[in-house]
CSV table of C-alpha atoms in Angstrom, one decimal:
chain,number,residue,atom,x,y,z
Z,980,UNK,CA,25.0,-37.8,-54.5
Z,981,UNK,CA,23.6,-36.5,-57.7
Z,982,UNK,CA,24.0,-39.3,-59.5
Z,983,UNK,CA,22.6,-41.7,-56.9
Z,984,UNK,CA,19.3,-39.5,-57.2
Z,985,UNK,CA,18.7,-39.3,-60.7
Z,986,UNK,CA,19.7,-43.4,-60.8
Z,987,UNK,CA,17.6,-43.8,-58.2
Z,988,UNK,CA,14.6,-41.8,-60.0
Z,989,UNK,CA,15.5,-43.5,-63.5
Z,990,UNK,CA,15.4,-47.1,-61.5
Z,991,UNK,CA,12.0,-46.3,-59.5
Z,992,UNK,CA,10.1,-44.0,-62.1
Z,993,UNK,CA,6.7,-44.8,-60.0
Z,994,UNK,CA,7.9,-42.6,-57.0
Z,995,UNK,CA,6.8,-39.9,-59.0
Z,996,UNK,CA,3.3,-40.8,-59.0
Z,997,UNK,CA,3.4,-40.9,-54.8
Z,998,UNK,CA,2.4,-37.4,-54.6
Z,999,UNK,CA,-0.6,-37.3,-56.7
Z,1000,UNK,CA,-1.6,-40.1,-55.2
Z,1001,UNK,CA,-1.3,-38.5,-51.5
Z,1002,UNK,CA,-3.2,-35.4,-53.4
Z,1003,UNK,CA,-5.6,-37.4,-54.3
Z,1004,UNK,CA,-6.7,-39.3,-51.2
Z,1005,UNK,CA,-6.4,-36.1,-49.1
Z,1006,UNK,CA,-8.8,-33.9,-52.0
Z,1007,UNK,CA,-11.2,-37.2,-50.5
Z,1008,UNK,CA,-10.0,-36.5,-47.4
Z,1009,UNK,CA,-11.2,-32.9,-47.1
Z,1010,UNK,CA,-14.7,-33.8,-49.0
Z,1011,UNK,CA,-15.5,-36.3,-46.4
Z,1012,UNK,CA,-14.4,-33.4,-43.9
Z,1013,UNK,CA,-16.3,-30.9,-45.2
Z,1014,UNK,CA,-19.5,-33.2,-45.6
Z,1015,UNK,CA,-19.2,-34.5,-42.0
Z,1016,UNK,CA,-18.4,-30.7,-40.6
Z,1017,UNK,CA,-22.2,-29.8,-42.5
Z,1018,UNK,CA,-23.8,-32.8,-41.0
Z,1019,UNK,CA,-22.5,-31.3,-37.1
Z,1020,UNK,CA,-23.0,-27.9,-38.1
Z,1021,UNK,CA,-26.6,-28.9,-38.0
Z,1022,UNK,CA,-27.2,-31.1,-35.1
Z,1023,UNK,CA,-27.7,-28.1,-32.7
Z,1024,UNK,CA,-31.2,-27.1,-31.8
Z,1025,UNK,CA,-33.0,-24.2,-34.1
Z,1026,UNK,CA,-33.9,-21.2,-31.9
Z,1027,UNK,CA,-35.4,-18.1,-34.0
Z,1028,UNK,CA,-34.0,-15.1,-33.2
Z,1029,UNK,CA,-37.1,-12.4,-32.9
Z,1030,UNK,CA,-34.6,-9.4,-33.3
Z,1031,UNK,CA,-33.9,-10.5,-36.8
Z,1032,UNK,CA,-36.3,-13.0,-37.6
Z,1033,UNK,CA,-33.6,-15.3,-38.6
Z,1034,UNK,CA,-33.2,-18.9,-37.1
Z,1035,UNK,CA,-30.1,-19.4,-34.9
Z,1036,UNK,CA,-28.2,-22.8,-34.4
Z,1037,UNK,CA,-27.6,-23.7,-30.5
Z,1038,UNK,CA,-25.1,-26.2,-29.7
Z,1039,UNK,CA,-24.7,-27.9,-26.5
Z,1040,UNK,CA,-21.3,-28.8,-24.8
Z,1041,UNK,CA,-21.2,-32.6,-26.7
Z,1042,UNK,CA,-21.7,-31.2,-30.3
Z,1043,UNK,CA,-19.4,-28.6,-29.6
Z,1044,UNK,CA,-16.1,-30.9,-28.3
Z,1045,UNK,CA,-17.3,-33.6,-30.8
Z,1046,UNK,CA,-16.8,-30.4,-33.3
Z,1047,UNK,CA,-13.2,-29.5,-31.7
Z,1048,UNK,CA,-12.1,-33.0,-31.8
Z,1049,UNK,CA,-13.2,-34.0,-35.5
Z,1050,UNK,CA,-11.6,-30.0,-36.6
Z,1051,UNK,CA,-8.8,-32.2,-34.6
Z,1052,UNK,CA,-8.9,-35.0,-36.2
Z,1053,UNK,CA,-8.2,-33.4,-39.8
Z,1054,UNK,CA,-4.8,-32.0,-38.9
Z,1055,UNK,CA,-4.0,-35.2,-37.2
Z,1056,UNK,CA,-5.1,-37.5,-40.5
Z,1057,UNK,CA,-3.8,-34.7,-42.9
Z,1058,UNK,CA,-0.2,-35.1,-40.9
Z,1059,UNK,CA,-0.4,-39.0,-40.5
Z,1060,UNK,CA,-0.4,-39.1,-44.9
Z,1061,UNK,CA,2.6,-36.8,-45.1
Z,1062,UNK,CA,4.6,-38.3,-42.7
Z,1063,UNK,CA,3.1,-42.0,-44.4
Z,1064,UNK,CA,4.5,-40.6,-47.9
Z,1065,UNK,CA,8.1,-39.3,-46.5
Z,1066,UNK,CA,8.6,-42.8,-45.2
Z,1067,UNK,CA,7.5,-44.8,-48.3
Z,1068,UNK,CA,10.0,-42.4,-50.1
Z,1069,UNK,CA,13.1,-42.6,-47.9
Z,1070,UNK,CA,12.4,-46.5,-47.1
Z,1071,UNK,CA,12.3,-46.6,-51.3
Z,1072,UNK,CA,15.4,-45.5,-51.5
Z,1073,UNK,CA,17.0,-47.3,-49.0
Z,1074,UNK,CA,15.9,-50.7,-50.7
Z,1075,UNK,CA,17.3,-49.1,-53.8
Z,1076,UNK,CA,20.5,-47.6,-52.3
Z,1077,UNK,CA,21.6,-50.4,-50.2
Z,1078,UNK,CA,20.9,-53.4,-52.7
Z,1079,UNK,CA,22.3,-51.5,-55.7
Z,1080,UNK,CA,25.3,-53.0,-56.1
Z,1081,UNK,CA,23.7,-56.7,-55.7
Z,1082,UNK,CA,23.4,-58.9,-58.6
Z,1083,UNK,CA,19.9,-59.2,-58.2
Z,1084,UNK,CA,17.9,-56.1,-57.8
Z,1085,UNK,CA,14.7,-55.1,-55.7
Z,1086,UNK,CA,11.4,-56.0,-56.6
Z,1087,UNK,CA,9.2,-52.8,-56.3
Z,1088,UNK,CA,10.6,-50.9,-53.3
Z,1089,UNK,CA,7.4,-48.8,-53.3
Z,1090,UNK,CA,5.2,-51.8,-52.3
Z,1091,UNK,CA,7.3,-53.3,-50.0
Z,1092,UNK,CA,8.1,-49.7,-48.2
Z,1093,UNK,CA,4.2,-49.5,-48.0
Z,1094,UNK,CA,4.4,-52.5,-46.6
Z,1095,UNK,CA,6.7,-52.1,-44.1
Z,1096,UNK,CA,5.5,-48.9,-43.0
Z,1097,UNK,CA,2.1,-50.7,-42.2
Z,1098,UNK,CA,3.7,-53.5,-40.9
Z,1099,UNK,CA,6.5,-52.2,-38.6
Z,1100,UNK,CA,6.3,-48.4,-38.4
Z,1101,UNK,CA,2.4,-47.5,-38.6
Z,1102,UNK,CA,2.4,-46.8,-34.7
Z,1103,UNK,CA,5.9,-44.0,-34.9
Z,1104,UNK,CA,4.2,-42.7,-37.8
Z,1105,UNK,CA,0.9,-41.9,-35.9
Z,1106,UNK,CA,2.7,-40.5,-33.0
Z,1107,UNK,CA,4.9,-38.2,-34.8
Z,1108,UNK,CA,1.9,-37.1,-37.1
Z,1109,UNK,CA,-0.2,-36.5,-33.5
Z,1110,UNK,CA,2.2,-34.8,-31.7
Z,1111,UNK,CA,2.5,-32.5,-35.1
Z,1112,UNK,CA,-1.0,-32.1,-35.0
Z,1113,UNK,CA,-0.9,-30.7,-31.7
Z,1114,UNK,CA,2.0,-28.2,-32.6
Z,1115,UNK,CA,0.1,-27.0,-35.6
């Protein structure tokens, strides 16, 4: 089993770069999130509060489910790359694994898990990742 790994990562070196690549689009990820959160933070209407003298931000029932499904929405996403990632890797390594012995060996298993996963798998992947999101 060991050795089948460290072939495996030795073969298909560019695995590695996956997760930065999955830290990368979810650090872009969470600025859109935050930027977007700011923007519906301030859609409410400005009351001013005269025991303070401070100004108060009053939401009505549509800002404030749009709020719960877009604080939603980032658990859901944030799942749907994870789960994305795991399949690329374990589909990588079943290219690898099961045409390893062949005399002709697989043209970069990465793309053609990404691929596949878009192709064949994208809806499982989104379920799983929404049902998670609902757990969490």
């Amino acid at each position: 089993m060991m050795k089948a790994s460290t072939k495996f990562l030795k073969d298909v070196w560019v695995v590695f770069l996956l997760p930065l690549m999955v830290i990368v689009i979810a650090i872009l990820l969470f600025c859109y999130w935050v930027t977007s959160s700011i923007y519906l933070y301030g859609t409410g209407d400005l009351t001013l509060n005269d025991d303070t003298n401070l100004a108060e931000i009053d939401w009505d029932d549509t800002v404030r489910n749009i709020f719960y499904f877009h604080f939603f929405g980032i658990f859901w996403v944030v799942a749907f790359i994870i789960a994305f990632e795991q399949f690329v890797i374990a589909s990588s390594v079943s290219f690898w694994y099961f045409n390893e012995k062949a005399d002709k060996k697989v043209e970069s298993p990465i793309s053609r898990s990404i691929w596949r996963g878009f192709r064949y798998h994208i809806g499982s992947l989104a379920l799983g990742s929404f049902l998670l999101a609902l757990i969490w």
